[in-house]
Amino acid sequence: MIVCAAVVGPSYNPLHLQTFALDDDPLKYHYIVHCALDVIDERLSPPSPRSRGAGGNDPCLGYLYSTEDFKVYGYVSNTHVKFLLVLDDPETKDVRELFHRFHSAYIDAVSNPFQLPGHSITSRSFEARLRALASS
Amino acid sequence: MEKINAELFTLTYGSTVRQLLIDNEENVDAVNVQLDKMGYNIGIRLVDEFLAKSSGARCRDFKEAAEMIAKHGLKMFLGVTASVSNWNADNTECSLIMDDNPMVDFVELPEQYSNLSYCNMLCGVFRGALEMVNMRVECWYVRDLLRGDDVFEMRLKLLEVTAESYNDED
Amino acid sequence: MAPRREVAESCLEFLYIELVQSYERKDAECAEKGDGRASRAALESIGFQVGQQLAERYTIDRARFADHLEVIKFICKEFWSEIFRKQVDHLKTNRHRALFVLQDDRFRWLRHLSLPAEQTSNTEAVAKYLVFPCGLIKGALSSFGVNCEVTAEISEDARKPTQCSFEVRIK
Amino acid sequence: MRPPELKNWLRGIYTPVVQVIPTTDAEAICLKNGLTFAETLRPFCNLRNLNVPIRTAGEHAYRLQDFKIRILNAKNIEQHAVEVAEEQLTQIVSQAAEVATDEGWSKEKQIGELLNMRRDPTPWFTKYQSEFLNALTFSDHEAFDHPVACLLVVPSTDPDPVKTFLDLYSTHNVPTLIREGIADPQLLKHYVLLHDMQSDVTLERAEQVFIEMKSTLGAGSCQLVAINSRKEPEGDSEHVRPDLWGDLCDPAWQRAAHLSHLGIDSPEELRMGKNGAQLTEDDLVTLDSLVKDFTIKVMLPYMENRVVSLNQQVTDTRKGLKNQLKSFWGYRKEKPKSGPEGQDALAGGGHYAYNSPESQLRILADLAFLLRDYELALSHYRLLAADYKADKAWKRFAGVQEAMGLTLFMTDGARREMEICFDSAFQSYSRCASPNGVGQSPVDMGMARYSTRSMLFLSSIFRSHGMFRDATLPLMRASYQESPLRAALLLEQSAYCYLHSQPQLLRKFGFHMVLAGQRYNSCHQRWHAIRAYTTVLGVYCSKGWAYIEEHLHFALGRQVSFIGDLAGSVQYLVKLLGACSHQPAALQATYLREFLYVMQCLSEQGRPGGDMDPAAAAAAAAAGAAAVAAALPAEDLPLPEVNLERIHVHFHDHRSYASPSAVQVGEEVWSQVEAPVVPVAQAGPTWMDGNKATKEVTNTCVAGEEIGVDVELCNRLQVQIEVSQVRLLCAHEGRAEGEPISDYVEVQEEAISLKPGESSLLRLRLRPLREGVLRIQAVQWVLCSVAPGCKRFRQDPPEGARPGDRATPPHKRLVFTVVPPLPRVEAKLEGLPSVMFEGEIHRCILELSNVARPALQNIKLSTTSPGLLCGHCPQELKGAPPGCLEVGAQEEVPPESCGSLERAVVRDPYTGEIVPAAPTSVPFDSVFVFPPGTVLEGEAQLRWPVWIRSGAAGLLALNLVVYYEPQGACPGPIKYRVLRMGAQIQVNPSVRAEAQLSPCRGDLQRHLLNVHLQSLHPSQQFRVRQLSCLRSTRQELWQLAPLSSPDTLELAPGEQKPTPPGGACGVPLTPSSQSRLLFHLTKGREGAAAGASGAASSLHLEPAGSGRGGAEDADEEAAAAMVDMDHWAVVQFLRRAKAQHLADQAAKQRSNSLTRRPSIQAAGPSQEERADREQVELVLVWEVGADGSAGVASPGGERALSVAGPARMGVHFMHSNSLNAEAPLRCVLEGPSPHRCAAACWEARAPTLRLRARGL
């Protein structure tokens, strides 16, 4: 299942980080997510020849890396916002659908006029939707 | 009547409100007033289009006007309908109850703006529009989704019917 | 995402016209510092925020742009048709791709503009109504990581009252 | 290490083992040099440029250029217990810490530094690694370390060397490996006859023995070695030989084991002299040649043969189809010793005897490996792997895989295959380490070490190829199952791999470094933990990752304090306090506690426990304070937050305020009130009186007068905090060096405790004592009585403001020009009611007290509230209203002791021109000038009457200003001062009166006045006491006569209606009741009427239907009880009432709009005249019922009052119009309309007039 979902801004600053495992220290996920940014960087730059053209530049980066007991998946929107999911099931799975919903939730969250761009997202409905995502 | 995706409108309105807050140094009351004022101006212009499009169904009295707004006006422009209720004894006051409104999609009101009547422009619109059909009204929110109520309730109060001559005291 | 619902286009038009005019009035009120720069900035920043939000919204699941040109193309096609119901008519660019000119022969938002009689110069009056779209474009571009200045021009050609072009100057 | 180097390194590790078995005496000889025999030989074990040909299985010979052997004592040819080994390893890490601490490693590294860090950041790891590998040697599952040869050492002194030689090699002397039948006991034996040159036996003797030896033991395998040739005593020149042995010696405990085995229990020899003290160069040469010859001539050939023969044997038994079939049918299963399952497997299949085909194979392969015939080795490993796999002998299988991996590397074989080998090695090792699958059961550390080893090999191979990315994975895998310390080391290594990989993976570097830090932490390697954390601060900090920053800072704060660097610790902890608002309260509390604790320790540093003499204590305290300051500059303490925006300065320049509420009233209001009194010439000091030199904007304040600064302290935490010794820090420019600031400024300290999330405004006070320029610079405080904090105020004017600009308003300015002492008045209104009835007249006492020394003069009082009237003279203080208002109460006073009223003339403060009165102000004499001579000495008081008449129901706001000037010349810029007083009074409704005036039938001189009274108050009872008719400006005086019954019509005009003795005074008006009074109004004959005074004819009222009594005494009583219409206060109020009324009317006439707010303005004289002509002015006097209940029978006014406590009375002012006989009119006197703003229109109740002509 999804144990953590995170949004990281274009300038690699955390916009939102939410954990779903009970009584779990968010700290470790901050580390894991921060770490994943390295992999994302690698995937993004520079657009290697193969990544161009068909299938290249797919916003969904999929599996990024795994730690002792988690797997981290990534997705990068056209606006250079990074979405990360930390899953705790051993086998790699297709997360495209999850990320689609994740991104949609984010889009609505930043459509709130009072949500300043670049600031961390504190929105009840956003959190609720991520919880739903995690429990699905 | 041409339709567009609500988002563009919704976002533009939201961004407007935010900008007004900045312009008025976060003074919520001032913003409420300004929203109402802008709404009023819009209402004045908008009523013609409404009457034109709504097959010129004139409304004879306040009661009808309220119904007209609730059933047709809102539907035509915002694609939602409201129910009219809570009439007072002499039919000069009523509530429009909307359980939804495209203007507030995505919106979450931060604490510091808890006094902001986000959709106040709508009040202004009604005021302006009705004035064009000779009804001076007051309009304000009694319940507001954004402030934790379950629906929007706008109170419409008829002040005077300007068409008819009226005798002022002395 | 909320169900993709619809509103009357005139809602937007009324709001948009009132926005411009209310800022006009504001300038008129405080005439002494009434160079209108402040209100133009305000209008632009309204557009800017909307542009940013739409950029995110309209590109969900879309392959990432490889370069500026792709971004600009997106603006001319998808973005434009989402907002203005049609694509940009002409796209010009200079060699270094630092300057793009997006020309729209029938700019939708100028359709219903009935200009006050006392307006001496048509263009200058219309110009006010193009600040918001400029902000819109600028906002979208910036959230794609393209920092730029956007300015608008109206054709002097009286026969094409709604023709205007947006100039995107990439920093 | 590049691959070649790595290969060398590996060759250095995998070398054949030569066992040494010395006799006790032999060992004793060597010990003279502080070395065992084995040790003595070590320096010579590394053989170079040999160029020996080797021919193993292959057709072609190859040449070895260099070779290395391991010479060990039998006792040390066995694996050390895990605990022991681990202990050794831990030592290495800890020592590294000690060494490196003073190199200032634990510095925060910027990313840049990290990237181009040249030197190896973890030098100790290399040593650790080789020690680690060392600890894993002599395992039972591989044959690398099985002894190949054996040196038997016997001294030349031995009686029968040959026999000794033969006995020497006994089970007692062989290593466990051999004893347990794991290693092959058939060793190459080499016999060394050791001759001690210092012994009494001669070398010749020794040589003879040697010859015998050779004859029996074979020439090839014998050697004579003479050592200790040094004759001369130690300590001469050539002893300066570098110590060849140094770290080649066995660790002490191994030596001990070995020696005790020989029965040499107390090895004090080891401590004597330096290594090799007795050895001359020649000795060294012989030793060297001993090793060389042995290796080249004896051992290598032996090994060759061994390989060849083993190989032959294997091919015979293995390569035959039969055997393949055998193995295919798995016949081994039937072999008792082999195919070990379950536990055996875990033990690593220890049950393969050395002579089992598998072991033989392994030995063969390993020998090949040692001889660097890797091809051969590899082929056999391959075979072997299959067998062990079939047997599920996992440990051995793993071992083979590992060996294969190495071989593949040595031969630059396929990288992928090599990876797979190490991989499966790792897995099978782990499998043994934790039987129920990795991770689930407590890991068998001893076994886990092997899997780690395999991974170490793999990763260093990757690294050698510069594949840093790939190098990390094995390290990580190993770390998961390792002990904290080793895990930490591995993680740290992998971190650096990330750092060096292309592209750099900084974040991963950081992450793994932190993980390493945590591991170090958990095994108390503090210094390493700190190093790990600090290294990565640069990677994480100030990038928005609050949680991470916080975690690092806290961890560092803790660890650094543990290693005793309190100052350093504070640096980190303080960062937490600033940025942990997103954390739960409990955690914040922890942070705060930690911080305070460290600060505490810091401040107590160097303070000896127990009690000491005050001087020392003070010194210690000072030292502590210094330490604290050094560690944490007060400016850096983020708690509590000081909001510089909310600063508000309170001080008195020429203005001062009587109450806080007065401060709230806007400056513009005050300036309006002051305008009439403030001299035109100098409208008070301005910024220009400030610091002339710098043209700086300063406030002006007076020496000895208090300055207050409101500072907002805000507690962002969810924890309550105590803030004490909050004080303002200031500088006085007059102060000379050395003078204590306390001589110039007196500063008060405050203390406050802030609840979670609370922010509160604190008024900090100081008092300048001398003239000069005073700067308030900062606010200081102490947090929880430990941590000093300080916040500097902004001194410079805000952006864009030029010096001398008014940009900073006075209440924000923190620079003061202190001027010499001045008088200062404080004032209060004594007996000012909080609630009044509309129209009520009240007197209270204005008490002015000069709180300063200097005297003051020229007191004026100005107000814009018509409801407020300054008394005429002090005498008015006598008695109390209404008594003092009544006829005769007013006494004659000499004019000089009376003040006078002036019409307010508002002047422009700068030009001095008269400004038209503000539209809201009512024209009345608003300025009261105190009697000319009035002087208020220092600390003296002055009491003066003040009259107040409440206006319409609602709030009555009184604003007044007391103006005064210091007596005599005053140097400073301040020439005068004003005291601003404000008060608010709640006004409740009282009585409403309407009067109708109609012509009397028959008598045109007479009119019928019908007064309709209504009590507007729900509960209060009123008594209407008196009705007066004022003399019109045309001096007409109307006579009032009561008309309570028809017959009164007959009464002669002016005849007074007698009041019954003891009858109630006034007509009672019960709450919200109405009543009607009838009067005759007659054009009067002068003076005839009783109760007629100069200004008015008055009539004392009494309840209707009261019987008549004696007329005469009634007169005086009535007269006595009459309110004097000539009284100063009454006259003034009536005048104001009238003015207001006229203004109202004028306003009304102007705007016939229905707007409720009249815009009143001064009524022109013409209007006034007209009004006079038309109007008859009536005054109704009522009195508040003593106790609200009707029908209190009280005799006349005075007594009633004396009985019923402080009586309260009010005056209503009504207009009527004069009537000319020709056109009889009916007048309706209405009450006023409600809604009037209290300030201006309080007279609104004065009835207004409407005419309706009625034709006769």
PDB file of C-alpha atoms in Angstrom, chain D residues 330-346 348-353 356 358 387-394 396:
ATOM      1  CA  GLY D 330      23.639 -38.634  -6.509  1.00  0.00           C
ATOM      2  CA  TYR D 331      25.383 -41.513  -4.839  1.00  0.00           C
ATOM      3  CA  ARG D 332      27.029 -39.188  -2.395  1.00  0.00           C
ATOM      4  CA  LYS D 333      23.801 -39.116  -0.568  1.00  0.00           C
ATOM      5  CA  GLU D 334      24.673 -42.495   0.765  1.00  0.00           C
ATOM      6  CA  LYS D 335      28.010 -41.258   2.028  1.00  0.00           C
ATOM      7  CA  PRO D 336      27.648 -40.832   5.753  1.00  0.00           C
ATOM      8  CA  LYS D 337      29.880 -37.847   6.058  1.00  0.00           C
ATOM      9  CA  SER D 338      28.583 -35.938   3.130  1.00  0.00           C
ATOM     10  CA  GLY D 339      25.319 -34.425   1.977  1.00  0.00           C
ATOM     11  CA  PRO D 340      24.932 -32.658   5.286  1.00  0.00           C
ATOM     12  CA  GLU D 341      21.451 -31.282   5.821  1.00  0.00           C
ATOM     13  CA  GLY D 342      19.796 -28.897   8.249  1.00  0.00           C
ATOM     14  CA  GLN D 343      21.993 -28.085  11.168  1.00  0.00           C
ATOM     15  CA  ASP D 344      25.051 -29.467   9.445  1.00  0.00           C
ATOM     16  CA  ALA D 345      24.435 -27.125   6.600  1.00  0.00           C
ATOM     17  CA  LEU D 346      24.285 -24.286   9.061  1.00  0.00           C
ATOM     18  CA  GLY D 348      28.694 -24.994   7.075  1.00  0.00           C
ATOM     19  CA  GLY D 349      29.072 -28.645   6.224  1.00  0.00           C
ATOM     20  CA  GLY D 350      32.003 -28.909   8.596  1.00  0.00           C
ATOM     21  CA  HIS D 351      31.850 -32.605   8.126  1.00  0.00           C
ATOM     22  CA  TYR D 352      33.822 -32.773   4.958  1.00  0.00           C
ATOM     23  CA  ALA D 353      37.049 -34.445   6.050  1.00  0.00           C
ATOM     24  CA  SER D 356      36.878 -36.095   1.104  1.00  0.00           C
ATOM     25  CA  GLU D 358      35.326 -32.105  -2.118  1.00  0.00           C
ATOM     26  CA  ASP D 387      28.825 -30.523  -5.698  1.00  0.00           C
ATOM     27  CA  TYR D 388      28.267 -28.312  -2.672  1.00  0.00           C
ATOM     28  CA  LYS D 389      25.077 -27.078  -4.167  1.00  0.00           C
ATOM     29  CA  ALA D 390      23.896 -30.632  -4.592  1.00  0.00           C
ATOM     30  CA  ASP D 391      24.791 -31.230  -0.959  1.00  0.00           C
ATOM     31  CA  LYS D 392      23.105 -28.054   0.179  1.00  0.00           C
ATOM     32  CA  ALA D 393      26.333 -27.293   1.991  1.00  0.00           C
ATOM     33  CA  TRP D 394      25.578 -23.639   1.772  1.00  0.00           C
ATOM     34  CA  ARG D 396      30.977 -24.076   1.585  1.00  0.00           C
TER      35      ARG D 396
END
